[in-house]
């Protein structure tokens, strides 16, 4: 009682001070990370955070993160990079960059979202001038949704096409085939650059109908078949997201686990095929001399940057629904490790079938090995088509692609929805309508990618939407946390949540190693830029300009918001700058911060 009276008296005399102390005590024993100050609006914000939705079970969160991080690129990109860049030797730079940059950044985003319990923009109450980077990653996730959903619609189209006695990409006697179509059985035609396999023509001419377009300036109307598949994907995404993590957390029980079941089944079938062992040997063959090539290290670093899903705001959004005391450190280690192991495991599946295809058609492995959409929509279906019961194997394979894509698309959409709802509080009461607005808007833009020339739009979006811009976003994010908010303060936040501070290794990575790594990657990204192409088609200069405008539109959010923040505050420049870089919870200390800043600038 005496303590209560004393606190009450102090609160009357120094309300801002005592409220800060009370919240620190509250954070130590409860699961909210909200911090109160004297203003009524912050009390309201704390109340909203207290009521924030949480995951139904811990496993829902883990499966959601794994499902997002493990996507189509784990199957169609990493195995080929490993094969092309020295086999097992490629794991050296890959694991090196994983340890010094991938895991630290992954851990940083999970901790940032969990402590602040906000989306990608709202977390920057820790340093308001950097809120623009939150809008950068939200825009990037939105842009990626414009074309990523199209990949899932292709997989759905292939799935429907697999329910037949004879798969449609086996022979050259279909209406979409050209005179250049040639079966693999004619080995002499394989080396003829003018000859195309039935599987390649099915993808280009039977699915995309790219032969009816002369380029990106001749798109045509949306194809109704692909539009219908895209609509189905959008409906699935909406009903997976409309109720928040309570619904999406249940969907990932299927979408995140199914790929592992199918990959295991395909591997068991693949290793029994003739030539499979040769393919796996080629995948794992060690050539350490390749490590002398700088390009190998650049590709390993690039793969790490994109494979873990850092910089999309998804990890921040997902972790913001965790309980405050959740062990985000353990989660970061588990989920990032599973992602990398999945990439490595999928290589055995891919190269067992590529080795089989190479031997069956008596061609070198490098004639059939490729990455990207060509692997999963041309080469792999072609290999499956030669198996007994090929339709069944095709159905299994494309179900795996669907589940790989759906939960990654869900993560991207959740980043956009959570980020904007947390920033604009009035949307909380209208989540279902806002989710509908986002997915419908995504669908309408995606229609450009399902036209006759849609592959050109797809390629342009894929090239510019999340390339240099996402590296830039993560760089600014790392600088904002490590150098403005402060590694020590960030470590205090983590200790408050999990009971112990990050080790010196993590703090050094956050402050020095990861920002330097990202800075080098941004510079390399600009220095090695080449205009996009698709096959023999070269994009016109205006298309490349549009692509750069798309990339710059997200990156521009950082300086634009910083300028807006500084201009919207009263007082002298030093006062405004001090206020803009001070965490919102410490704004009552603004005068002290301003004096310190002035002293720093004078020195």
Coordinates of N, CA, C and O in Angstrom, one line a residue, residues 143-224:
X143 N 5.1 -5.6 -55.2 CA 5.5 -5.7 -56.6 C 5.8 -7.2 -56.9 O 5.4 -7.7 -58.0
X144 N 6.4 -7.9 -56.0 CA 6.7 -9.3 -56.2 C 5.4 -10.1 -56.4 O 5.3 -11.0 -57.2
X145 N 4.4 -9.7 -55.6 CA 3.1 -10.4 -55.7 C 2.5 -10.3 -57.1 O 1.7 -11.2 -57.6
X146 N 2.8 -9.2 -57.8 CA 2.3 -9.0 -59.2 C 2.7 -10.1 -60.1 O 1.9 -10.5 -61.0
X147 N 3.9 -10.7 -59.9 CA 4.3 -11.8 -60.9 C 4.5 -13.1 -60.2 O 4.4 -14.1 -60.9
X148 N 4.7 -13.2 -58.9 CA 4.9 -14.5 -58.2 C 3.6 -15.3 -58.3 O 3.7 -16.5 -58.5
X149 N 2.5 -14.7 -58.2 CA 1.2 -15.4 -58.2 C 1.0 -16.0 -59.6 O 0.3 -17.1 -59.8
X150 N 1.7 -15.5 -60.6 CA 1.5 -16.0 -62.0 C 2.3 -17.3 -62.1 O 1.8 -18.3 -62.8
X151 N 3.4 -17.5 -61.4 CA 4.1 -18.7 -61.4 C 3.2 -19.8 -60.8 O 3.2 -21.0 -61.3
X152 N 2.5 -19.5 -59.8 CA 1.6 -20.5 -59.1 C 0.5 -20.8 -60.1 O 0.1 -22.0 -60.2
X153 N 0.0 -19.9 -60.9 CA -1.0 -20.1 -61.8 C -0.5 -21.1 -63.0 O -1.3 -21.9 -63.5
X154 N 0.7 -20.9 -63.3 CA 1.3 -21.8 -64.3 C 1.3 -23.3 -63.8 O 1.0 -24.2 -64.5
X155 N 1.7 -23.4 -62.5 CA 1.8 -24.7 -61.9 C 0.4 -25.3 -61.8 O 0.2 -26.5 -62.1
X156 N -0.6 -24.5 -61.5 CA -2.0 -25.0 -61.5 C -2.5 -25.4 -62.9 O -3.2 -26.4 -63.0
X157 N -2.1 -24.7 -63.9 CA -2.4 -25.0 -65.3 C -1.8 -26.4 -65.7 O -2.5 -27.2 -66.2
X158 N -0.6 -26.6 -65.3 CA 0.1 -27.8 -65.6 C -0.6 -29.0 -64.8 O -0.7 -30.1 -65.3
X159 N -1.0 -28.7 -63.6 CA -1.6 -29.7 -62.7 C -2.9 -30.2 -63.4 O -3.2 -31.4 -63.5
X160 N -3.7 -29.2 -63.9 CA -5.0 -29.6 -64.6 C -4.6 -30.4 -65.9 O -5.4 -31.3 -66.2
X161 N -3.6 -30.0 -66.6 CA -3.2 -30.7 -67.8 C -2.7 -32.1 -67.6 O -2.6 -32.8 -68.5
X162 N -2.3 -32.4 -66.3 CA -1.7 -33.7 -66.0 C -2.8 -34.8 -65.8 O -2.4 -36.0 -65.8
X163 N -4.0 -34.4 -65.7 CA -5.1 -35.4 -65.5 C -5.5 -35.9 -66.9 O -6.6 -35.6 -67.4
X164 N -4.6 -36.7 -67.5 CA -4.9 -37.2 -68.8 C -4.0 -38.5 -69.0 O -3.0 -38.7 -68.3
X165 N -4.4 -39.3 -69.9 CA -3.7 -40.6 -70.1 C -2.3 -40.3 -70.7 O -1.3 -41.0 -70.3
X166 N -2.2 -39.4 -71.6 CA -0.9 -39.0 -72.2 C -0.6 -37.5 -71.9 O -1.5 -36.7 -72.3
X167 N 0.5 -37.2 -71.3 CA 0.8 -35.8 -71.0 C 1.0 -35.0 -72.3 O 1.5 -35.5 -73.3
X168 N 0.5 -33.8 -72.3 CA 0.5 -33.0 -73.6 C 1.8 -32.5 -74.1 O 1.9 -31.9 -75.1
X169 N 2.9 -32.7 -73.3 CA 4.2 -32.2 -73.7 C 5.1 -33.3 -74.1 O 6.3 -33.2 -74.1
X170 N 4.5 -34.5 -74.6 CA 5.3 -35.6 -74.9 C 5.7 -35.6 -76.4 O 6.8 -36.0 -76.8
X171 N 4.7 -35.3 -77.3 CA 4.9 -35.4 -78.7 C 4.7 -34.0 -79.4 O 4.3 -33.0 -78.8
X172 N 5.0 -34.0 -80.7 CA 5.0 -32.8 -81.5 C 3.8 -32.7 -82.4 O 3.7 -32.0 -83.4
X173 N 2.7 -33.5 -82.1 CA 1.5 -33.6 -83.0 C 0.4 -32.7 -82.5 O -0.8 -33.0 -82.7
X174 N 0.7 -31.7 -81.7 CA -0.4 -30.9 -81.1 C -0.5 -29.6 -82.0 O 0.3 -29.2 -82.8
X175 N -1.7 -28.9 -81.8 CA -2.0 -27.8 -82.6 C -1.0 -26.6 -82.4 O -0.8 -25.8 -83.2
X176 N -0.4 -26.6 -81.2 CA 0.5 -25.4 -80.9 C 1.9 -25.7 -81.4 O 2.7 -24.8 -81.3
X177 N 2.2 -26.9 -81.8 CA 3.6 -27.2 -82.2 C 4.0 -26.5 -83.5 O 3.1 -26.4 -84.4
X178 N 5.3 -26.2 -83.6 CA 5.8 -25.6 -84.9 C 6.6 -26.6 -85.6 O 6.9 -27.7 -85.1
X179 N 7.0 -26.3 -86.9 CA 7.8 -27.3 -87.7 C 9.1 -27.5 -87.0 O 9.8 -28.5 -87.3
X180 N 9.6 -26.7 -86.1 CA 10.9 -26.9 -85.4 C 10.8 -27.9 -84.3 O 11.9 -28.2 -83.8
X181 N 9.6 -28.3 -83.9 CA 9.5 -29.2 -82.8 C 10.1 -30.6 -83.2 O 9.9 -31.1 -84.3
X182 N 10.9 -31.1 -82.3 CA 11.6 -32.4 -82.6 C 11.7 -33.2 -81.3 O 12.1 -32.7 -80.2
X183 N 11.3 -34.5 -81.4 CA 11.3 -35.4 -80.2 C 12.8 -35.7 -79.9 O 13.7 -35.7 -80.7
X184 N 13.0 -35.9 -78.6 CA 14.4 -36.3 -78.1 C 14.9 -37.5 -78.8 O 16.1 -37.8 -78.9
X185 N 14.0 -38.4 -79.3 CA 14.4 -39.6 -79.9 C 15.3 -39.4 -81.1 O 16.2 -40.2 -81.4
X186 N 15.1 -38.3 -81.7 CA 16.0 -38.0 -82.9 C 17.2 -37.2 -82.3 O 17.3 -36.0 -82.2
X187 N 18.3 -38.0 -81.9 CA 19.4 -37.4 -81.2 C 20.2 -36.4 -82.1 O 20.8 -35.5 -81.6
X188 N 20.1 -36.6 -83.4 CA 20.8 -35.7 -84.3 C 20.3 -34.3 -84.2 O 21.0 -33.3 -84.5
X189 N 19.0 -34.2 -83.9 CA 18.3 -32.9 -83.9 C 18.6 -32.1 -82.6 O 18.3 -30.9 -82.5
X190 N 19.1 -32.8 -81.6 CA 19.3 -32.2 -80.3 C 20.3 -31.0 -80.4 O 20.2 -30.0 -79.8
X191 N 21.3 -31.3 -81.3 CA 22.4 -30.3 -81.4 C 22.0 -29.2 -82.4 O 22.8 -28.3 -82.6
X192 N 20.9 -29.3 -83.0 CA 20.4 -28.3 -84.0 C 19.8 -27.2 -83.2 O 18.7 -27.3 -82.6
X193 N 20.3 -26.0 -83.3 CA 19.8 -24.8 -82.5 C 18.4 -24.4 -83.0 O 17.7 -23.7 -82.3
X194 N 18.0 -24.9 -84.2 CA 16.7 -24.5 -84.6 C 15.6 -25.5 -84.2 O 14.4 -25.3 -84.4
X195 N 16.0 -26.6 -83.5 CA 15.0 -27.6 -83.1 C 14.7 -27.3 -81.6 O 15.5 -26.9 -80.8
X196 N 13.4 -27.6 -81.3 CA 12.9 -27.4 -79.9 C 12.2 -28.6 -79.5 O 11.5 -29.3 -80.3
X197 N 12.3 -29.0 -78.2 CA 11.7 -30.2 -77.7 C 10.2 -29.9 -77.5 O 9.7 -28.8 -77.3
X198 N 9.4 -31.0 -77.4 CA 7.9 -30.8 -77.2 C 7.6 -30.1 -75.9 O 6.7 -29.3 -75.8
X199 N 8.4 -30.4 -74.8 CA 8.1 -29.8 -73.5 C 8.4 -28.3 -73.6 O 7.6 -27.5 -73.0
X200 N 9.4 -27.9 -74.3 CA 9.7 -26.5 -74.4 C 8.6 -25.8 -75.2 O 8.2 -24.7 -74.8
X201 N 8.2 -26.4 -76.3 CA 7.1 -25.8 -77.1 C 5.8 -25.7 -76.3 O 5.0 -24.8 -76.5
X202 N 5.6 -26.7 -75.5 CA 4.3 -26.7 -74.7 C 4.3 -25.5 -73.8 O 3.3 -24.8 -73.6
X203 N 5.4 -25.3 -73.1 CA 5.5 -24.1 -72.2 C 5.4 -22.8 -72.9 O 4.6 -21.9 -72.6
X204 N 6.2 -22.7 -74.0 CA 6.2 -21.4 -74.7 C 5.0 -21.1 -75.6 O 4.4 -20.0 -75.5
X205 N 4.5 -22.2 -76.3 CA 3.4 -22.0 -77.2 C 2.1 -22.5 -76.8 O 1.0 -22.0 -77.1
X206 N 2.1 -23.6 -75.9 CA 0.8 -24.2 -75.5 C 0.3 -23.5 -74.2 O -0.9 -23.4 -74.1
X207 N 1.2 -23.0 -73.4 CA 0.8 -22.3 -72.1 C 0.8 -20.8 -72.2 O -0.1 -20.1 -72.0
X208 N 2.0 -20.3 -72.6 CA 2.2 -18.9 -72.7 C 1.7 -18.2 -73.9 O 1.3 -17.1 -74.0
X209 N 1.6 -19.0 -75.0 CA 1.2 -18.5 -76.4 C 2.1 -17.3 -76.8 O 1.6 -16.3 -77.3
X210 N 3.4 -17.4 -76.5 CA 4.3 -16.3 -76.7 C 4.5 -16.0 -78.2 O 4.9 -15.0 -78.7
X211 N 4.2 -17.1 -79.0 CA 4.3 -16.9 -80.5 C 3.3 -15.9 -81.1 O 3.5 -15.4 -82.2
X212 N 2.3 -15.6 -80.3 CA 1.3 -14.6 -80.8 C 1.6 -13.2 -80.4 O 0.8 -12.3 -80.6
X213 N 2.8 -13.0 -79.9 CA 3.3 -11.6 -79.5 C 4.6 -11.3 -80.1 O 5.5 -12.2 -80.2
X214 N 4.8 -10.1 -80.5 CA 6.0 -9.6 -81.1 C 7.0 -9.0 -80.1 O 8.1 -8.6 -80.4
X215 N 6.5 -8.9 -78.8 CA 7.4 -8.2 -77.8 C 6.6 -7.6 -76.7 O 5.3 -7.7 -76.7
X216 N 7.2 -6.9 -75.9 CA 6.5 -6.3 -74.7 C 5.5 -5.2 -75.1 O 4.6 -4.8 -74.4
X217 N 5.7 -4.6 -76.3 CA 4.8 -3.6 -76.8 C 3.7 -4.2 -77.6 O 2.9 -3.5 -78.3
X218 N 3.5 -5.6 -77.6 CA 2.4 -6.3 -78.3 C 1.9 -7.4 -77.3 O 2.2 -8.5 -77.6
X219 N 1.2 -7.0 -76.3 CA 0.8 -7.9 -75.3 C -0.4 -8.8 -75.6 O -0.5 -10.0 -75.4
X220 N -1.4 -8.1 -76.2 CA -2.6 -8.9 -76.5 C -3.5 -8.9 -75.3 O -3.3 -8.3 -74.3
X221 N -4.6 -9.7 -75.4 CA -5.5 -9.8 -74.3 C -5.1 -11.0 -73.3 O -4.4 -11.9 -73.7
X222 N -5.6 -10.9 -72.1 CA -5.3 -12.0 -71.2 C -5.8 -13.3 -71.7 O -6.9 -13.4 -72.2
X223 N -5.1 -14.4 -71.5 CA -5.5 -15.8 -71.9 C -6.5 -16.3 -70.8 O -6.2 -16.3 -69.6
X224 N -7.7 -16.7 -71.3 CA -8.7 -17.0 -70.3 C -8.3 -18.2 -69.4 O -8.7 -18.3 -68.2

